Coordinates of N, CA and C and ligand atoms in Angstrom, one line a residue:
X1 N -121.7 -64.5 -16.1 CA -123.0 -64.4 -17.0 C -124.3 -66.1 -18.3
X2 N -124.3 -66.4 -17.7 CA -125.3 -67.0 -18.2 C -125.7 -66.4 -20.2
X3 N -125.9 -67.2 -21.3 CA -126.4 -65.5 -22.2 C -127.6 -65.8 -22.3
X4 N -129.1 -66.9 -21.0 CA -130.2 -66.5 -21.2 C -131.0 -65.2 -20.7
X5 N -129.1 -64.7 -19.1 CA -129.1 -63.7 -18.2 C -129.1 -62.7 -18.7
X6 N -127.6 -61.8 -19.6 CA -127.7 -61.7 -20.8 C -128.6 -60.8 -21.6
X7 N -129.1 -62.1 -21.9 CA -130.5 -61.5 -23.2 C -131.7 -61.1 -22.2
X8 N -131.8 -61.9 -21.0 CA -133.4 -60.6 -20.4 C -132.8 -59.8 -19.8
X9 N -131.1 -59.0 -19.8 CA -131.6 -58.0 -19.1 C -131.8 -57.0 -19.5
X10 N -132.1 -55.5 -18.6 CA -132.7 -54.8 -19.5 C -131.6 -53.2 -19.8
X11 N -132.0 -52.9 -20.6 CA -130.4 -51.9 -21.5 C -129.9 -51.2 -20.4
X12 N -128.8 -50.2 -19.6 CA -129.0 -49.7 -19.1 C -127.9 -49.2 -19.0
X13 N -127.9 -47.4 -18.5 CA -126.9 -46.8 -18.9 C -125.3 -47.3 -18.2
X14 N -123.9 -47.2 -17.6 CA -123.4 -47.5 -17.2 C -123.5 -48.7 -15.8
X15 N -123.4 -49.7 -17.2 CA -123.7 -50.9 -16.9 C -121.8 -51.5 -16.2
X16 N -120.9 -50.9 -16.4 CA -120.1 -51.7 -16.0 C -120.2 -51.0 -14.4
X17 N -120.1 -49.7 -14.0 CA -120.6 -49.5 -12.7 C -121.6 -50.5 -12.6
X18 N -122.4 -50.6 -12.6 CA -123.8 -51.1 -11.9 C -123.1 -52.2 -11.3
X19 N -122.8 -53.5 -12.1 CA -122.1 -54.5 -12.4 C -121.2 -53.7 -10.9
X20 N -120.4 -53.6 -11.1 CA -119.0 -53.0 -9.7 C -119.8 -53.1 -8.4
X21 N -120.2 -52.1 -8.5 CA -121.7 -52.0 -7.7 C -122.0 -53.2 -6.6
X22 N -122.6 -54.0 -7.2 CA -123.3 -55.7 -6.6 C -121.7 -55.9 -7.2
X23 N -121.1 -56.3 -7.9 CA -120.2 -57.3 -7.1 C -119.8 -56.8 -5.1
X24 N -119.2 -55.7 -5.1 CA -119.0 -55.2 -4.6 C -119.5 -55.7 -2.7
X25 N -120.2 -55.5 -3.0 CA -122.0 -55.4 -2.0 C -121.9 -57.4 -2.1
X26 N -121.6 -58.4 -2.3 CA -122.4 -59.3 -2.7 C -122.3 -60.7 -1.7
X27 N -123.2 -61.0 -0.9 CA -123.6 -61.8 0.1 C -123.9 -60.9 1.6
X28 N -122.9 -59.2 1.3 CA -123.1 -59.1 2.8 C -124.8 -58.7 2.6
X29 N -124.5 -57.9 4.4 CA -125.5 -57.6 5.3 C -126.7 -56.8 4.9
X30 N -127.7 -56.5 4.6 CA -128.2 -54.4 3.4 C -127.8 -55.4 2.3
X31 N -127.3 -55.9 2.1 CA -126.4 -56.0 0.8 C -127.1 -54.5 -0.7
X32 N -129.4 -55.4 -0.1 CA -129.5 -54.3 -1.6 C -129.6 -52.8 -0.7
X33 N -130.4 -52.7 0.3 CA -130.0 -51.6 0.5 C -128.1 -50.1 0.3
X34 N -127.5 -50.7 0.9 CA -126.2 -50.6 0.5 C -126.2 -50.3 -2.2
X35 N -126.6 -51.2 -2.6 CA -126.3 -51.3 -3.1 C -127.3 -49.5 -4.2
X36 N -128.2 -49.9 -3.5 CA -129.9 -49.2 -4.5 C -129.3 -47.6 -3.4
X37 N -128.4 -47.7 -2.6 CA -127.6 -46.7 -2.0 C -126.8 -45.8 -2.7
X38 N -126.3 -46.3 -3.5 CA -124.3 -46.7 -4.4 C -125.7 -46.5 -5.7
X39 N -126.5 -46.8 -6.1 CA -127.0 -46.1 -7.0 C -128.0 -45.2 -7.2
X40 N -127.8 -44.6 -6.6 CA -128.6 -43.5 -7.0 C -127.4 -42.1 -6.7
X41 N -126.9 -42.9 -5.4 CA -125.7 -41.3 -5.5 C -124.5 -40.6 -6.9
X42 N -124.5 -42.5 -8.0 CA -123.9 -42.4 -9.3 C -124.2 -42.2 -10.3
X43 N -126.2 -41.6 -9.6 CA -126.7 -41.6 -10.9 C -126.9 -40.2 -11.3
X44 N -126.7 -39.4 -12.2 CA -126.8 -37.8 -12.2 C -127.5 -37.2 -11.9
X45 N -128.9 -37.8 -11.8 CA -130.2 -37.1 -11.7 C -130.9 -38.0 -10.5
X46 N -129.8 -38.2 -9.9 CA -130.4 -38.8 -7.6 C -131.3 -39.5 -7.8
X47 N -131.5 -40.3 -9.2 CA -133.2 -41.5 -8.7 C -132.4 -43.1 -9.2
X48 N -133.2 -43.3 -8.6 CA -133.3 -44.6 -9.1 C -134.3 -45.3 -10.1
X49 N -133.7 -45.1 -11.9 CA -134.7 -45.8 -13.4 C -135.1 -46.4 -12.6
X50 N -136.0 -47.3 -13.6 CA -137.2 -48.3 -13.1 C -136.4 -49.3 -13.6
X51 N -134.9 -49.0 -15.0 CA -134.3 -50.4 -15.9 C -133.5 -50.6 -14.9
X52 N -133.4 -50.0 -14.1 CA -132.0 -49.7 -13.0 C -132.6 -51.0 -12.1
X53 N -133.4 -50.7 -11.4 CA -134.3 -51.4 -10.5 C -134.2 -53.3 -11.0
X54 N -134.7 -52.8 -12.8 CA -134.9 -54.4 -13.4 C -133.1 -55.7 -12.8
X55 N -132.6 -54.2 -13.9 CA -131.2 -55.1 -14.1 C -130.4 -55.7 -12.6
X56 N -130.9 -54.8 -11.6 CA -130.6 -55.3 -10.2 C -131.4 -56.2 -9.6
X57 N -132.8 -56.6 -10.4 CA -133.2 -58.3 -9.6 C -132.6 -59.0 -10.5
X58 N -132.3 -58.8 -11.7 CA -131.3 -60.0 -12.6 C -130.3 -60.3 -12.4
X59 N -129.5 -59.2 -12.0 CA -128.3 -59.4 -11.6 C -127.6 -59.8 -10.1
X60 N -128.9 -59.7 -9.3 CA -128.7 -60.4 -7.8 C -130.3 -61.6 -7.3
X61 N -130.6 -61.7 -8.5 CA -131.8 -62.4 -8.3 C -132.5 -62.6 -6.6
X62 N -132.8 -60.5 -6.7 CA -133.0 -61.0 -5.4 C -134.5 -60.2 -6.7
X63 N -136.4 -60.6 -6.0 CA -137.2 -59.9 -6.5 C -137.7 -59.4 -7.5
X64 N -138.5 -59.4 -8.6 CA -138.3 -57.2 -8.9 C -139.6 -56.8 -7.9
X65 N -140.4 -57.1 -8.5 CA -141.2 -57.3 -6.8 C -140.3 -57.0 -5.4
X66 N -139.4 -57.2 -4.9 CA -139.0 -56.9 -3.1 C -137.6 -55.6 -3.6
X67 N -137.0 -55.7 -4.9 CA -136.7 -54.3 -5.0 C -137.6 -53.1 -4.6
X68 N -138.8 -53.8 -6.2 CA -139.7 -52.2 -6.4 C -139.5 -51.2 -5.3
X69 N -140.2 -52.5 -4.2 CA -140.5 -52.5 -3.1 C -139.3 -51.6 -1.9
X70 N -138.9 -52.0 -1.7 CA -137.8 -51.3 -1.1 C -136.8 -49.9 -1.6
X71 N -137.2 -49.8 -2.7 CA -137.1 -48.6 -3.0 C -137.7 -47.5 -3.3
X72 N -139.6 -47.8 -3.4 CA -141.1 -47.0 -2.6 C -140.4 -46.9 -1.3
X73 N -140.9 -47.9 -0.6 CA -140.5 -47.8 0.5 C -139.5 -46.5 1.7
X74 N -138.2 -46.5 0.8 CA -137.4 -45.8 2.3 C -138.0 -44.7 1.3
X75 N -137.9 -43.2 1.8 CA -138.0 -42.0 1.7 C -136.3 -41.4 0.8
X76 N -135.6 -42.3 1.2 CA -135.0 -41.7 0.8 C -134.1 -42.3 -1.4
X77 N -135.4 -43.4 -0.6 CA -135.2 -44.0 -2.7 C -135.5 -42.4 -3.2
X78 N -134.8 -41.6 -4.4 CA -135.6 -41.1 -5.0 C -135.9 -42.7 -6.9
X79 N -137.5 -42.7 -7.5 CA -138.2 -42.6 -8.1 C -137.7 -41.7 -9.6
X80 N -137.6 -41.3 -9.5 CA -137.7 -40.1 -10.6 C -136.8 -38.7 -9.9
X81 N -136.6 -38.2 -11.4 CA -134.9 -37.3 -11.8 C -135.3 -35.9 -10.4
X82 N -134.2 -35.9 -9.5 CA -134.6 -34.6 -8.7 C -133.0 -32.9 -9.8
X83 N -134.1 -32.7 -8.7 CA -133.5 -31.0 -9.5 C -132.3 -30.7 -8.7
X84 N -131.4 -29.4 -8.8 CA -130.1 -29.7 -8.5 C -130.0 -28.7 -7.3
X85 N -130.9 -28.4 -7.1 CA -131.3 -28.2 -5.5 C -133.1 -28.5 -4.9
X86 N -132.0 -28.9 -3.9 CA -133.7 -30.1 -3.1 C -133.9 -29.0 -2.3
X87 N -135.4 -28.8 -2.4 CA -136.2 -27.8 -1.1 C -137.1 -28.6 -0.3
X88 N -136.7 -28.8 1.2 CA -138.0 -30.4 2.8 C -138.6 -28.8 3.3
X89 N -139.4 -29.3 2.6 CA -140.5 -29.4 4.2 C -140.9 -29.7 4.8
X90 N -141.1 -29.9 6.0 CA -141.8 -30.4 7.5 C -143.0 -30.3 7.1
X91 N -143.3 -31.4 7.3 CA -145.3 -31.1 7.3 C -145.8 -32.0 8.1
X92 N -144.8 -32.6 9.3 CA -145.0 -33.9 10.5 C -146.3 -32.5 11.4
X93 N -146.9 -32.8 12.5 CA -147.3 -32.7 13.1 C -147.2 -30.7 13.7
X94 N -146.4 -30.4 14.3 CA -145.9 -29.8 14.7 C -145.4 -27.8 13.9
X95 N -144.8 -29.0 12.4 CA -144.9 -28.1 11.8 C -145.8 -27.2 11.0
X96 N -147.0 -28.7 11.2 CA -148.2 -28.4 10.3 C -149.2 -27.3 11.2
X97 N -149.3 -27.1 12.8 CA -149.6 -26.1 13.4 C -148.3 -24.8 13.3
X98 N -147.4 -24.6 12.6 CA -147.1 -24.0 12.7 C -147.4 -23.3 11.0
X99 N -147.5 -23.6 10.0 CA -147.6 -22.9 9.2 C -147.5 -23.5 7.6
X100 N -146.5 -24.4 7.7 CA -145.7 -25.2 6.9 C -146.0 -25.7 5.5
X101 N -147.9 -25.9 5.9 CA -147.8 -25.8 4.5 C -147.7 -24.7 3.8
X102 N -148.5 -22.6 4.5 CA -148.5 -22.3 3.3 C -147.5 -21.7 2.9
X103 N -146.4 -22.4 3.6 CA -144.3 -22.4 3.0 C -144.3 -23.3 2.1
X104 N -145.1 -24.4 1.8 CA -145.4 -25.5 1.4 C -145.3 -24.6 -0.7
X105 N -147.1 -24.2 -0.1 CA -147.6 -23.3 -1.4 C -146.1 -21.8 -2.2
X106 N -146.1 -21.6 -0.8 CA -144.9 -20.1 -1.0 C -144.4 -20.6 -2.0
X107 N -143.4 -21.8 -2.1 CA -142.3 -22.0 -2.4 C -142.7 -22.5 -4.2
X108 N -143.8 -23.3 -3.8 CA -144.3 -24.1 -4.9 C -144.7 -23.0 -6.4
X109 N -145.2 -21.4 -5.6 CA -145.4 -20.5 -6.3 C -144.7 -20.3 -7.5
X110 N -143.9 -20.3 -5.6 CA -142.3 -18.9 -6.4 C -141.6 -20.0 -7.0
X111 N -141.8 -21.2 -8.0 CA -140.5 -22.2 -8.2 C -142.0 -22.2 -9.1
X112 N -142.8 -22.0 -9.7 CA -144.0 -21.8 -11.3 C -144.6 -23.1 -10.9
X113 N -145.3 -24.1 -9.7 CA -146.0 -24.7 -9.9 C -147.2 -24.2 -9.2
X114 N -148.1 -24.8 -9.9 CA -149.7 -24.1 -9.8 C -149.6 -25.1 -7.4
X115 N -150.3 -23.9 -7.4 CA -150.9 -25.4 -5.8 C -151.2 -26.6 -5.7
X116 N -152.3 -26.7 -6.7 CA -152.4 -28.0 -6.7 C -151.7 -28.7 -7.6
X117 N -151.1 -28.3 -8.3 CA -150.0 -29.1 -9.1 C -149.5 -30.4 -7.9
X118 N -149.5 -31.5 -8.2 CA -148.6 -32.7 -7.3 C -149.1 -32.3 -5.7
X119 N -150.7 -32.3 -5.7 CA -151.5 -31.6 -4.2 C -150.9 -32.9 -3.2
X120 N -150.8 -34.6 -4.4 CA -151.1 -35.4 -3.5 C -149.6 -36.0 -4.0
X121 N -148.7 -35.7 -4.1 CA -147.4 -36.3 -4.1 C -145.8 -35.6 -3.0
X122 N -145.0 -36.3 -2.3 CA -144.1 -36.3 -2.1 C -142.9 -35.7 -2.1
X123 N -143.0 -35.2 -3.8 CA -142.2 -34.1 -4.5 C -142.5 -34.4 -6.0
X124 N -142.2 -33.0 -5.6 CA -142.3 -32.7 -7.1 C -141.1 -31.6 -7.3
X125 N -140.9 -31.7 -9.3 CA -139.4 -31.8 -10.5 C -139.8 -29.8 -10.8
X126 N -139.0 -29.0 -10.4 CA -139.8 -27.9 -11.5 C -139.6 -29.2 -12.8
X127 N -140.5 -28.5 -14.5 CA -140.1 -28.9 -15.7 C -137.2 -27.8 -15.9
X128 N -137.3 -27.8 -15.4 CA -136.4 -27.3 -16.2 C -135.4 -28.2 -15.0
X129 N -135.5 -28.7 -13.8 CA -135.0 -29.6 -13.3 C -133.8 -29.0 -12.8
X130 N -133.6 -28.0 -11.8 CA -133.1 -26.8 -11.4 C -133.9 -26.8 -9.8
X131 N -134.8 -27.2 -9.2 CA -135.1 -28.2 -8.2 C -136.3 -28.7 -7.6
X132 N -136.0 -29.5 -7.0 CA -137.0 -30.3 -5.9 C -137.0 -29.8 -5.6
X133 N -138.6 -30.2 -5.2 CA -139.3 -29.9 -3.3 C -140.4 -31.1 -2.9
X134 N -140.1 -30.8 -1.9 CA -139.1 -32.6 -1.4 C -141.0 -32.2 0.1
X135 N -141.3 -33.2 0.4 CA -141.8 -32.9 1.8 C -142.0 -34.0 3.0
X136 N -141.5 -33.9 3.5 CA -140.7 -34.5 5.3 C -141.4 -35.0 6.3
X137 N -141.9 -36.4 6.3 CA -142.8 -36.0 7.4 C -142.4 -36.0 9.2
X138 N -141.5 -36.0 9.3 CA -140.2 -35.1 10.6 C -139.1 -35.2 10.5
X139 N -138.4 -33.6 10.6 CA -137.7 -34.0 11.1 C -136.6 -34.4 12.1
X140 N -137.1 -34.3 13.2 CA -137.0 -34.8 15.2 C -135.7 -33.9 14.7
X141 N -137.1 -32.6 14.8 CA -135.9 -30.7 14.7 C -137.6 -30.4 15.3
X142 N -138.6 -30.8 16.2 CA -140.0 -30.2 16.3 C -140.1 -29.1 17.1
X143 N -139.0 -28.7 18.1 CA -138.7 -28.1 18.6 C -138.6 -26.6 17.6
X144 N -138.2 -26.3 16.6 CA -137.6 -25.8 15.9 C -139.2 -25.6 14.5
X145 N -140.0 -26.1 14.7 CA -140.9 -25.8 14.3 C -141.5 -25.1 13.7
X146 N -141.9 -23.9 11.9 CA -141.2 -25.2 10.9 C -140.4 -25.2 10.7
X147 N -140.3 -25.9 10.0 CA -138.4 -26.5 10.1 C -139.2 -26.8 8.3
X148 N -137.6 -26.5 7.2 CA -137.1 -26.5 6.2 C -135.7 -27.1 5.2
X149 N -136.0 -27.6 4.7 CA -133.7 -28.0 4.5 C -133.3 -27.2 3.1
X150 N -132.6 -26.6 3.4 CA -132.2 -26.7 1.8 C -131.0 -27.0 1.8
X151 N -131.4 -27.8 0.6 CA -129.5 -28.7 0.2 C -128.9 -29.0 1.4
X152 N -129.7 -30.4 1.7 CA -129.7 -30.4 2.9 C -128.7 -29.5 4.7
X153 N -129.3 -28.4 3.6 CA -128.7 -26.9 6.0 C -130.1 -27.3 6.2
X154 N -130.6 -28.8 7.2 CA -132.3 -28.1 7.9 C -131.9 -26.3 8.5
X155 N -133.1 -25.6 8.6 CA -133.3 -24.2 8.8 C -134.7 -24.3 9.9
X156 N -134.2 -23.8 11.1 CA -135.5 -23.6 11.3 C -136.6 -22.1 11.7
X157 N -138.0 -23.0 12.2 CA -138.4 -21.6 13.1 C -138.3 -20.7 11.1
X158 N -138.6 -21.2 10.7 CA -138.9 -20.9 9.1 C -139.5 -19.7 9.4
X159 N -139.6 -18.8 8.3 CA -140.8 -17.7 7.9 C -141.1 -17.6 6.4
X160 N -141.8 -17.5 6.1 CA -142.0 -17.1 3.8 C -140.6 -16.6 3.3
X161 N -140.9 -15.6 4.6 CA -139.8 -14.5 4.2 C -138.2 -15.0 3.6
X162 N -137.9 -15.3 5.0 CA -136.7 -16.1 5.0 C -136.9 -17.3 3.8
X163 N -137.3 -18.4 3.7 CA -137.2 -19.1 3.5 C -137.6 -19.0 1.2
X164 N -138.0 -18.0 1.3 CA -138.4 -17.6 -0.2 C -137.0 -16.6 -0.8
X165 N -136.8 -15.5 0.0 CA -135.2 -15.0 0.3 C -134.8 -15.7 0.0
X166 N -133.7 -17.0 0.4 CA -132.6 -18.7 0.5 C -132.9 -19.5 -0.9
X167 N -133.8 -19.0 -1.1 CA -134.6 -19.9 -2.4 C -134.3 -19.0 -4.1
X168 N -134.5 -17.8 -3.3 CA -134.0 -17.0 -5.4 C -132.4 -17.1 -5.0
X169 N -131.7 -16.9 -3.6 CA -130.1 -17.4 -3.6 C -129.5 -18.4 -4.2
X170 N -130.8 -19.1 -4.3 CA -130.7 -20.9 -5.0 C -130.7 -20.8 -6.5
X171 N -132.1 -19.6 -7.0 CA -132.4 -20.3 -8.1 C -131.3 -19.2 -8.5
X172 N -130.4 -18.1 -8.6 CA -129.3 -17.1 -9.0 C -128.6 -17.3 -9.1
X173 N -128.1 -18.1 -8.0 CA -126.1 -19.3 -7.9 C -126.8 -20.0 -9.5
X174 N -128.1 -20.7 -9.5 CA -128.4 -22.0 -10.5 C -128.4 -21.2 -12.0
X175 N -128.6 -19.8 -12.1 CA -128.1 -19.2 -13.3 C -127.1 -19.3 -14.1
X176 N -126.3 -19.2 -13.1 CA -125.3 -19.3 -13.5 C -124.5 -19.6 -14.5
Ligands
FES1 S1 -143.3 -32.0 12.5 FE1 -141.8 -30.9 11.7 S2 -139.2 -31.3 12.5 FE2 -140.8 -32.3 13.2

């Protein structure tokens, strides 16, 4: 690494880990996506901090605007810290017509997030970082509408009561 580059690099935690991940993917097709995916996986709060994106840009020579565009385009990447548990509610047409907005608002209420809070956001995390509520455009399971996902387990024909019960159980588990 040149001195000029070393001086320009933003301070990031786990610099060795990031260097190793970048080194492993060097020159491979789709390297940027793989790098970002592995970095997010390795992050304790499952997200890509801005300093990390800047670091990746400088180390790989990929323009910062491109790194940021990729990280913000794919729903798989998070630009904010995520909660321990994730509740994803589908807001596609089939799920919307079967009441997914009410499911979303009910879970927000249950977790102490006001109805208007994050109304224009697709991802919202509780202040204690126990839960992230996300909206998804479509899970590809429209016949099961309304669909929700709790910690990566898909639930179909979700009722408000069933969803509240499951979230409550996760909340109890998280409090242990
Ligand atoms: S619209 Fe909800 S799964 Fe397709």
